[in-house]
Coordinates of C-alpha atoms in Angstrom, one line a residue:
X69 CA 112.8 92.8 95.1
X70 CA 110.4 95.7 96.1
X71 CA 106.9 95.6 95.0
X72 CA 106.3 97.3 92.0
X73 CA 102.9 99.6 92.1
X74 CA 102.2 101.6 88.6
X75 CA 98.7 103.2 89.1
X76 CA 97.0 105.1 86.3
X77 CA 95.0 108.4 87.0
X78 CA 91.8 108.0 88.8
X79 CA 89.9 110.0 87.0
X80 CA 88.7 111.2 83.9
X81 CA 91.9 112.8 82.0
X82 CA 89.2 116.0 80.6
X83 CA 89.4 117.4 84.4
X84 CA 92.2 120.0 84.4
X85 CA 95.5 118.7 86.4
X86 CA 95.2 120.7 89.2
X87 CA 91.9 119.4 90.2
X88 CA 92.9 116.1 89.9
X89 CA 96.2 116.8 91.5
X90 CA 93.8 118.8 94.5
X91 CA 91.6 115.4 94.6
X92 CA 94.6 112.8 95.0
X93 CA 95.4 115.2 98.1
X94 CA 91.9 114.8 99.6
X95 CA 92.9 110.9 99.4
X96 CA 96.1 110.9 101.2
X97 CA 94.4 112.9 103.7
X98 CA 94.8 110.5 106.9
X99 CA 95.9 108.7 109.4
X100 CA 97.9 106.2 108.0
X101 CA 101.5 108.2 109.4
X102 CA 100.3 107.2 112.5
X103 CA 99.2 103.5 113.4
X104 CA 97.4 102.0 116.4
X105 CA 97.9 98.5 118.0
X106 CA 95.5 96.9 119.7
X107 CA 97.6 94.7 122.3
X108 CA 99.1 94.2 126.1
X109 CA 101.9 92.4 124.6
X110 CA 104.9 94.2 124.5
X111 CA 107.1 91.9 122.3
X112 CA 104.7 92.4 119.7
X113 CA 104.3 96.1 119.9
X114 CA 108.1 96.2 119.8
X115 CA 108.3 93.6 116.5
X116 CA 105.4 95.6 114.8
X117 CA 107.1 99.3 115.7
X118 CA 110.3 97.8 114.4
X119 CA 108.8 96.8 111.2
X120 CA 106.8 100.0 110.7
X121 CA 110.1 101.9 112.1
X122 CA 111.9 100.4 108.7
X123 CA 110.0 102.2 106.3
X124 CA 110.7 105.7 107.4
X125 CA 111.9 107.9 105.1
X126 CA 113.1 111.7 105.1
X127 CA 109.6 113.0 103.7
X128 CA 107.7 110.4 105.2
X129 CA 107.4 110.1 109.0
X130 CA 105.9 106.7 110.5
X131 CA 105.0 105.9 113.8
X132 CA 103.3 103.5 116.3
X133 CA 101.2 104.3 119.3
X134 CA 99.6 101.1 121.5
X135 CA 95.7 100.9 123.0
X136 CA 95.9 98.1 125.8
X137 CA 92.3 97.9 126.6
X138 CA 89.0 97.0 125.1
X139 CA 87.0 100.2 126.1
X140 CA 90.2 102.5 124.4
X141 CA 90.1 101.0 121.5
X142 CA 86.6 101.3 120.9
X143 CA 86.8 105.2 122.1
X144 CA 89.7 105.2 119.1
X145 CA 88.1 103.3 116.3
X146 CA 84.7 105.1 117.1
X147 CA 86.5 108.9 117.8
X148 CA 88.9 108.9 114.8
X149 CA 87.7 106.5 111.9
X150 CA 91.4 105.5 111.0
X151 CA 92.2 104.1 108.1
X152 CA 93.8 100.9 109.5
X153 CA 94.2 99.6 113.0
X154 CA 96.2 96.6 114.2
X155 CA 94.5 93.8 116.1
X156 CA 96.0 91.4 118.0
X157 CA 93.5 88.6 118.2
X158 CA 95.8 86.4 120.2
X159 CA 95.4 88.6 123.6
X160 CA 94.2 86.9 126.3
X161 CA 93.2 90.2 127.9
X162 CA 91.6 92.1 124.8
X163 CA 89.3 90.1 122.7
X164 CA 89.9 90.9 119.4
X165 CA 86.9 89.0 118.3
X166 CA 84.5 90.8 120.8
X167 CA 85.9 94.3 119.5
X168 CA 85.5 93.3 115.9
X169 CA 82.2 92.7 116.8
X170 CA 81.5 96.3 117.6
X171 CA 83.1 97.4 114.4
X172 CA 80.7 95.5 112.2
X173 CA 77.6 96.5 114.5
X174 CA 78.3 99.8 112.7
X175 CA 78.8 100.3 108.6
X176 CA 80.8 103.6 109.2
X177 CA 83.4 101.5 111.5
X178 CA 83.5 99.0 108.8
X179 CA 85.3 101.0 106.7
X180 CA 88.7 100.7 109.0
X181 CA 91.2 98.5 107.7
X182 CA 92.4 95.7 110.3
X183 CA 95.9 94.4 110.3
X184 CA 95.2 90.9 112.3
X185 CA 97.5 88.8 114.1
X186 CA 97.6 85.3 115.2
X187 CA 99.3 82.5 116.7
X188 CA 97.6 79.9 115.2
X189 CA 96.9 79.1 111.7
X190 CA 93.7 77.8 113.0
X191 CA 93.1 81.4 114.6
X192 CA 93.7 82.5 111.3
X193 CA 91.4 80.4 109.5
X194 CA 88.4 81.9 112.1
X195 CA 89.6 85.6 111.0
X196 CA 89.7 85.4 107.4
X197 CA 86.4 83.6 107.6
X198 CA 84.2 86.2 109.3
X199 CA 82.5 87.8 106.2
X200 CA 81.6 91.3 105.8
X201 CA 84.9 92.4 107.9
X202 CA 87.5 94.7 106.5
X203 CA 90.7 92.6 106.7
X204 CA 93.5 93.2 105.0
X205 CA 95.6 90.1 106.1
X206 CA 95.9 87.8 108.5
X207 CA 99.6 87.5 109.7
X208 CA 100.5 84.3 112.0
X209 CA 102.9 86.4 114.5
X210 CA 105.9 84.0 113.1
X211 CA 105.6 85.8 110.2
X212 CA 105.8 89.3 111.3
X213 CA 109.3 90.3 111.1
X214 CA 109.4 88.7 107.3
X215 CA 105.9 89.8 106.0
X216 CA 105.1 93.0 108.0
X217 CA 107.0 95.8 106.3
X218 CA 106.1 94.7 103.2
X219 CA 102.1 94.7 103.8
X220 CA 102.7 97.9 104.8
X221 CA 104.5 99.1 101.6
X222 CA 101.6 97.4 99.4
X223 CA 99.2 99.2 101.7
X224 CA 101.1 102.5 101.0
X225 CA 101.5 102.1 97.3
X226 CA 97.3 101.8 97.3
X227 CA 95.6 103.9 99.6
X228 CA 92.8 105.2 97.4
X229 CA 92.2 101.6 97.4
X230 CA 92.0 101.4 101.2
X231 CA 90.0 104.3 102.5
X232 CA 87.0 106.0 100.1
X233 CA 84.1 106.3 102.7
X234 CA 83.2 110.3 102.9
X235 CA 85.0 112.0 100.1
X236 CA 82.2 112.2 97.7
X237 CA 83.8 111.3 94.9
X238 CA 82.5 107.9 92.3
X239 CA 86.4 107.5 91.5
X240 CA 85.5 103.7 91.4
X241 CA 84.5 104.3 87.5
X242 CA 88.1 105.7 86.6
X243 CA 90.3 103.5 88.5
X244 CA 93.1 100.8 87.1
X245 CA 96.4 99.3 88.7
X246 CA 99.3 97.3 87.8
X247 CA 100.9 95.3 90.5
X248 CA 104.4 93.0 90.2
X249 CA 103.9 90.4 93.2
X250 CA 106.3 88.2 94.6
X251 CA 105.3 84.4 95.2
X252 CA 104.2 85.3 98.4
X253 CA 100.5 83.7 100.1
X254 CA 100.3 86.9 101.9
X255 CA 100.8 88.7 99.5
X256 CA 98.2 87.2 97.6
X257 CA 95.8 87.8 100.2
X258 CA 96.8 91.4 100.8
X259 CA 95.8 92.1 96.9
X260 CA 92.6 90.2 96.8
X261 CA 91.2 91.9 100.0
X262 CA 92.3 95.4 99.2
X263 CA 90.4 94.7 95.7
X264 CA 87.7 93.4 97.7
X265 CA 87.4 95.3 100.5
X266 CA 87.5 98.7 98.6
X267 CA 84.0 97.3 95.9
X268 CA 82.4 96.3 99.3
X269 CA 82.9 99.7 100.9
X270 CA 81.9 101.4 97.6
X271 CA 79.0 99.7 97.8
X272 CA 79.6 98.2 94.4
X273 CA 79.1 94.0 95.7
X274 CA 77.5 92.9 98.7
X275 CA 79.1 90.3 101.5
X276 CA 78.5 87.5 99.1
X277 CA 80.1 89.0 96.2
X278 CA 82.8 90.4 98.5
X279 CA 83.5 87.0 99.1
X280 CA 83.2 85.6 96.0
X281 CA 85.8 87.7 94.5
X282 CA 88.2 87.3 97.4
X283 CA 88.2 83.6 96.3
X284 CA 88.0 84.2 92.7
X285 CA 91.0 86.1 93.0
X286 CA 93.3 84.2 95.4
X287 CA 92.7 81.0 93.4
X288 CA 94.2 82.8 90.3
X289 CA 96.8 84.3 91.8
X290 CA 98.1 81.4 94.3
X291 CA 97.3 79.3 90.8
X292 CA 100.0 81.7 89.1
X293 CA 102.4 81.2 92.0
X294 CA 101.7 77.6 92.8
X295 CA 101.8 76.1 89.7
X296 CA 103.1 78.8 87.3
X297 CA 106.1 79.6 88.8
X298 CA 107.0 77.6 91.4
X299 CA 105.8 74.8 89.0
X300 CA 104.1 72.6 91.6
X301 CA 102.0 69.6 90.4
X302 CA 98.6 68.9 91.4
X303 CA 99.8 65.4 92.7
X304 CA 102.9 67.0 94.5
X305 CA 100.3 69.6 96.2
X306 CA 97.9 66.9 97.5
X307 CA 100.8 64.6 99.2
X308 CA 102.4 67.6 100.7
X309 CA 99.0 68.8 102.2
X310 CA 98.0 65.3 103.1
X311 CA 101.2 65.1 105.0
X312 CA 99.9 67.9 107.3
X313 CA 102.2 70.8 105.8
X314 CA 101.0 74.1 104.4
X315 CA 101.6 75.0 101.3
X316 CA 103.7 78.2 102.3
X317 CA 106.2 76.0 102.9
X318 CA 106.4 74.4 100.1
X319 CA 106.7 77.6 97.9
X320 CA 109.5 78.3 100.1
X321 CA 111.3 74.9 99.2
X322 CA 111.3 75.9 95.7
X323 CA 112.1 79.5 96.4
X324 CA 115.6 78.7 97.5
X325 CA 116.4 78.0 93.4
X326 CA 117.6 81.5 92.5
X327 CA 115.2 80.6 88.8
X328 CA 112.0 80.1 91.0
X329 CA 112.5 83.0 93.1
X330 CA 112.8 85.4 90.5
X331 CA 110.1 84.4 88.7
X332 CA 106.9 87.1 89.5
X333 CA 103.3 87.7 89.2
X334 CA 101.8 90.3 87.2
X335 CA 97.9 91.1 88.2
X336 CA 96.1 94.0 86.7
X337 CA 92.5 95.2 87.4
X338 CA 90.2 97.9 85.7
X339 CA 87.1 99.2 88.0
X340 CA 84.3 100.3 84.9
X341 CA 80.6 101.5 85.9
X342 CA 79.4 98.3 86.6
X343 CA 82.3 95.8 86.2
X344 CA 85.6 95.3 87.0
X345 CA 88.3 93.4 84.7
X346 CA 91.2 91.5 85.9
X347 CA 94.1 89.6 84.2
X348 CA 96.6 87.3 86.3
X349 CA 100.3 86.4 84.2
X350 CA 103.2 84.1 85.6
X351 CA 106.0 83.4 84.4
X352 CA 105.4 79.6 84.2
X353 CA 105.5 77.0 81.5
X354 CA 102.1 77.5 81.2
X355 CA 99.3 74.3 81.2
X356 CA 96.5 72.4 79.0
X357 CA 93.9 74.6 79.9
X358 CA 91.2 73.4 77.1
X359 CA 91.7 69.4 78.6
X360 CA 91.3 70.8 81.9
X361 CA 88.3 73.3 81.1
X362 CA 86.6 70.3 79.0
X363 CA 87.1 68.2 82.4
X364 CA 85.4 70.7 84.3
X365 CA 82.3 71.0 81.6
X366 CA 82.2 67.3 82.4
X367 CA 83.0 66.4 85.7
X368 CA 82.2 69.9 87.6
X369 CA 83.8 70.1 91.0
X370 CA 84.2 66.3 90.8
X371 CA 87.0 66.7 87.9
X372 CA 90.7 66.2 90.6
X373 CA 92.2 68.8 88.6
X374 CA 91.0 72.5 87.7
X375 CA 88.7 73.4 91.0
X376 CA 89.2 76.6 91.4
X377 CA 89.1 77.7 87.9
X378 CA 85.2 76.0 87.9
X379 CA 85.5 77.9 91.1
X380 CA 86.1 81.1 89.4
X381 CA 84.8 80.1 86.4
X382 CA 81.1 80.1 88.5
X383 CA 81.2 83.2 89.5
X384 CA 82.7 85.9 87.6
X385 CA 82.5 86.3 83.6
X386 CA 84.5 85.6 80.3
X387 CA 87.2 83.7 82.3
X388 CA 89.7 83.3 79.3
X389 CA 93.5 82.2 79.4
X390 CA 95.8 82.7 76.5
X391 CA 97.0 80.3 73.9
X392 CA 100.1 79.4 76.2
X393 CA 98.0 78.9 79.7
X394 CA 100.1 81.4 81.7
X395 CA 98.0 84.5 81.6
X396 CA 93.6 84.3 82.2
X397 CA 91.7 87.6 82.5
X398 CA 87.9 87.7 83.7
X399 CA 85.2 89.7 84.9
X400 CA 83.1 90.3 87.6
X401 CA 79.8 92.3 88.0
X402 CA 78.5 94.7 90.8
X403 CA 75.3 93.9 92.0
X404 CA 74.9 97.4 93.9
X405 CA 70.7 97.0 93.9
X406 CA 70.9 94.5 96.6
X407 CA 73.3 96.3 98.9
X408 CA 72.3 97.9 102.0
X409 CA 74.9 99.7 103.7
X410 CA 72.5 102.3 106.0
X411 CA 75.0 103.2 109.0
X412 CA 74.0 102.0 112.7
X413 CA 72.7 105.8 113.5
X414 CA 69.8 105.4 110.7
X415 CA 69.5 102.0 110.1
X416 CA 66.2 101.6 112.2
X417 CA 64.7 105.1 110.9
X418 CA 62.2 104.6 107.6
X419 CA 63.2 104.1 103.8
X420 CA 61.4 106.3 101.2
X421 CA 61.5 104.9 97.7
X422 CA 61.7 107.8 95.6
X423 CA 60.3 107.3 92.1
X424 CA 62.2 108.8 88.9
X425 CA 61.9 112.5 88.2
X426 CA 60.4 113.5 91.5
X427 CA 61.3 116.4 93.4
X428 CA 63.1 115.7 96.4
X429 CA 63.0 119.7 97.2
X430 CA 62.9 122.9 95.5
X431 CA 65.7 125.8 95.4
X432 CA 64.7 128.2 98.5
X433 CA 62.5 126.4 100.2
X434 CA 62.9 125.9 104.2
X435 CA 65.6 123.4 105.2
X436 CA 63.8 121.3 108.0
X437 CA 66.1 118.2 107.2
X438 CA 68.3 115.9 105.8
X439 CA 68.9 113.1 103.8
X440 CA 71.2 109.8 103.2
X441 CA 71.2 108.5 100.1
X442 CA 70.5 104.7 100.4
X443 CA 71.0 104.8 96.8
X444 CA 69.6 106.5 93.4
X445 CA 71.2 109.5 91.5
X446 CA 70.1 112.8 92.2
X447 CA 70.6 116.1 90.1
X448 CA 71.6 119.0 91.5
X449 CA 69.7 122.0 89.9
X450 CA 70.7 125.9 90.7
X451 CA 68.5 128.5 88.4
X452 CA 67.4 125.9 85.9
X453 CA 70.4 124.7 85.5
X454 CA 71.7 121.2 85.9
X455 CA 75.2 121.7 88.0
X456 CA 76.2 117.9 89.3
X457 CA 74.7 115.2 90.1
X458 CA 74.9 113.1 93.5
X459 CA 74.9 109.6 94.1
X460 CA 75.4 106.9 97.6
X461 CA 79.0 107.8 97.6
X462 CA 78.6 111.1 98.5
X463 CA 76.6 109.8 101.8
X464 CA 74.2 113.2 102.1
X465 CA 72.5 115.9 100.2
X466 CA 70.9 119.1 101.6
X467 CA 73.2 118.6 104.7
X468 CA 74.9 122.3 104.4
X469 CA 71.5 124.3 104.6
X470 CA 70.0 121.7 107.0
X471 CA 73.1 123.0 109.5
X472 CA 73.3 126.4 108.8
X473 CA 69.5 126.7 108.9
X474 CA 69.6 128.3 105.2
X475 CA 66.7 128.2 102.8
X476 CA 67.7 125.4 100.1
X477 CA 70.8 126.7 97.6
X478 CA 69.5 124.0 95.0
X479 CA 66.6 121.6 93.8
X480 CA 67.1 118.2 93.7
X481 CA 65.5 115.8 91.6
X482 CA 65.8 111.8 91.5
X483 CA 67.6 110.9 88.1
X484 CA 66.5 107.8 88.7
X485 CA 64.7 105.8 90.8
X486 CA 66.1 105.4 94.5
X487 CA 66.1 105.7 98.2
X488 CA 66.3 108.0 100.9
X489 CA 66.2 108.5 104.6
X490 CA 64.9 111.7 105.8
X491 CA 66.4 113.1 109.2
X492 CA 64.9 115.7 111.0
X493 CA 66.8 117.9 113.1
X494 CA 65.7 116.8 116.1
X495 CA 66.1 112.8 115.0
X496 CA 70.0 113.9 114.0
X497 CA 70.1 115.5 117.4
X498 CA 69.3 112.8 119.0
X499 CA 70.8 110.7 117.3
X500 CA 74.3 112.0 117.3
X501 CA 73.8 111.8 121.5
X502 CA 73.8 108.1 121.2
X503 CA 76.9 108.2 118.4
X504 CA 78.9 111.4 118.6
X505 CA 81.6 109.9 116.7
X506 CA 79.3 110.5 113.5
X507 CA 79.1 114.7 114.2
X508 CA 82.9 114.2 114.1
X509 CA 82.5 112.5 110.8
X510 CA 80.4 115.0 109.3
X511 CA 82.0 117.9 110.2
X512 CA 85.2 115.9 108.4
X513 CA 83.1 115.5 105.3
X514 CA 81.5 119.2 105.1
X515 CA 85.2 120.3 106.2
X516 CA 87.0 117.9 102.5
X517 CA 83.3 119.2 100.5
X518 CA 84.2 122.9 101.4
X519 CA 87.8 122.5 100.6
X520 CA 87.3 120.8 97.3
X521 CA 84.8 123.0 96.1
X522 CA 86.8 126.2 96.9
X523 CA 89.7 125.1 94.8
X524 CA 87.1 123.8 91.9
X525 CA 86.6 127.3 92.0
X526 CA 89.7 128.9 91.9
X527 CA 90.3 126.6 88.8
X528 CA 87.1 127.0 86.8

């Protein structure tokens, strides 16, 4: 049964339809028709081109294109900022550790998604465990041809909640989803990093809560599918393990009654200001959940039964279930004061704190340089008048006069209290000589900036 993905508007339904219509384009502005591989192996590259090959449609066109050596695909990564890149971490000849390295030397890079294979669940164990990396999924490469094209569909489905770095737009306030999942562990995972993944690069949680929430939510949906609908026991769970078997396999077992395998999962999320809510539904029998929650007030993690709802319970909010035991909802909070997401080109240049209400610089003055917003909101005033206000997602402010060597179109003054880093021209000169990929970026965000704000334009 396909995967079922009912997304409500991102934003705020007062802005007229065109502009929001003009602002899901900007979105699907990418690279995801055309996907990389990272490998020398070519049965691989055929299985993954087949799989991708699948999904074409008449108004979609797919495709697959392979980078066999280290230095290549850090020239691609670093050049073109895709959305999502396929590692294979099994290559004797590439090291997909080594490269992934790189990519997390530099938070701009971080913000590609990696497809990772493996041939080893034990590989796969070491990938999903590196914290503060953008994986979507780890697939074991025996699960390829089954699990492949559909990652890719989910991925497809949710691409605003793949790729937001540069477009200048706090979306993350206005954003909700619906999402009908099949009892799938990879799946799962796919959901809870994309969730995940996307708060991190919004700079929303930091590497702890990143991973906090992975793990919130995979114990509540493999929970749903484990126990809800494939109706596993906690006793039937711990001898299987204990017998050295994964629990995939076991979910398969019961899979092959036509009644279990029909039976889905229903996870919703809502992204507010400074929270996001989640709700998690099988289609189960349901369970005691006020013995086991009184166990875990008791007992903590030393109760047998209920460990990752203390799990969960622990670190997010108002974890709830209904009267029944088949449906819980909880939240979790941002903690965006403690992140610090300065790119590699800045990263060793000097933070100003900037104090509420002080003039960061006046409407015509000189432009001499720069700045990236560490984080703070910032209003944009033209002639007295307040016209917008700025914030860390939209990366830079004064960056258009500062290239075109204009006096400033605009004051700017700190809404609230924040940081900057100023960049002169000669530091962004210098810098870019060490990094060009980031001039490429740039012009890419001036290049969506201009776009948008000529059709805002034509429609105000």
């Amino acid at each position: 049964m396909p995967i079922l993905s009912i997304l409500s508007p991102p934003f705020p339904a007062q802005l007229p339809r065109t502009w929001s219509e003009e602002r899901n384009k900007l979105l699907h502005c990418s690279h995801m028709n055309n996907y990389r591989i990272i490998t020398t192996d070519d049965s691989l590259f055929e299985t993954v081109s087949a799989s991708i090959n699948s999904l074409k449609r008449p108004d979609r066109e797919l495709g697959v294109e392979r980078l066999t050596s280290f230095d290549e695909a850090v020239d691609y990564i670093s050049t073109e900022l895709p959305e999502i890149i396929f590692i294979d971490f099994s290559e004797s000849s590439i090291d997909g550790f080594a490269l992934l390295d790189v990519i997390m030397q530099d938070q701009w890079l971080l913000h590609t998604g990696i497809i990772a294979f493996s041939k080893t669940p034990k590989d796969t164990e070491r990938i999903e465990a590196i914290q503060g990396a953008n994986i979507i999924v780890a697939i074991e490469e025996t699960q390829i041809k089954a699990s492949l094209s559909k990652i890719i569909s989910i991925i497809m489905n949710n691409r605003r909640i793949l790729f937001q770095h540069g477009l200048g737009m706090n979306i993350v306030e206005n954003i909700s989803g619906a999402f009908e999942l099949n009892n799938d562990q990879l799946e799962v995972k796919c959901y809870a990093n994309l969730i995940a993944n996307f708060l991190f690069n919004t700079k929303k949680i930091d590497r702890k809560g990143k991973f906090n929430l992975q793990l919130s939510l995979m114990e509540m949906l493999m929970n749903g599918v484990e126990h809800g609908n494939c109706a596993i026991t906690f006793e039937e769970k711990s001898q299987w393990l204990e017998s050295g078997r994964a629990i995939g396999e076991l979910i398969s077992l019961r899979h092959q009654k036509n009644a279990v395998a029909a039976k889905r999962v229903y996870f919703k999320y809502t992204l507010n200001s400074s929270s996001a809510r989640f709700s998690v539904a099988d289609q189960g029998q349901g369970f005691d959940w006020r013995t086991i929650m009184r166990l875990i007030q008791q007992q903590g993690l030393l109760a047998l039964h209920g460990r990752g709802i203390f799990i969960t319970q622990s670190v997010t909010k108002k974890l709830t279930y209904n009267d029944k035991g088949n449906m819980v909802t909880f939240e979790f909070a941002y903690n965006p004061e403690k992140i610090d997401l300065t790119p590699g080109l800045f990263n060793k240049m000097p933070i100003k704190n900037i104090n509420k209400g002080e003039t960061i610089f006046q409407q015509g003055e000189s432009s001499s340089c720069l700045y990236y917003i560490v984080n703070g909101y910032y209003d944009i005033i033209v002639n007295d008048k307040k016209v917008s206000c700025l914030n860390p997602d939209d990366i830079f402010m004064g960056e258009m006069s500062f290239l075109l060597n204009n006096h400033r179109s605009a004051t700017v003054r700190a809404k609230t209290a924040g940081q900057l880093i100023k960049i002169t021209k000669k530091e962004f000169v210098q810098s870019i000589k060490r990094k060009p990929h980031y001039a490429l970026f740039l012009t890419r965000l001036l290049a969506r900036r201009i776009h948008r704000g000529n059709h805002f334009d034509r429609i105000e």
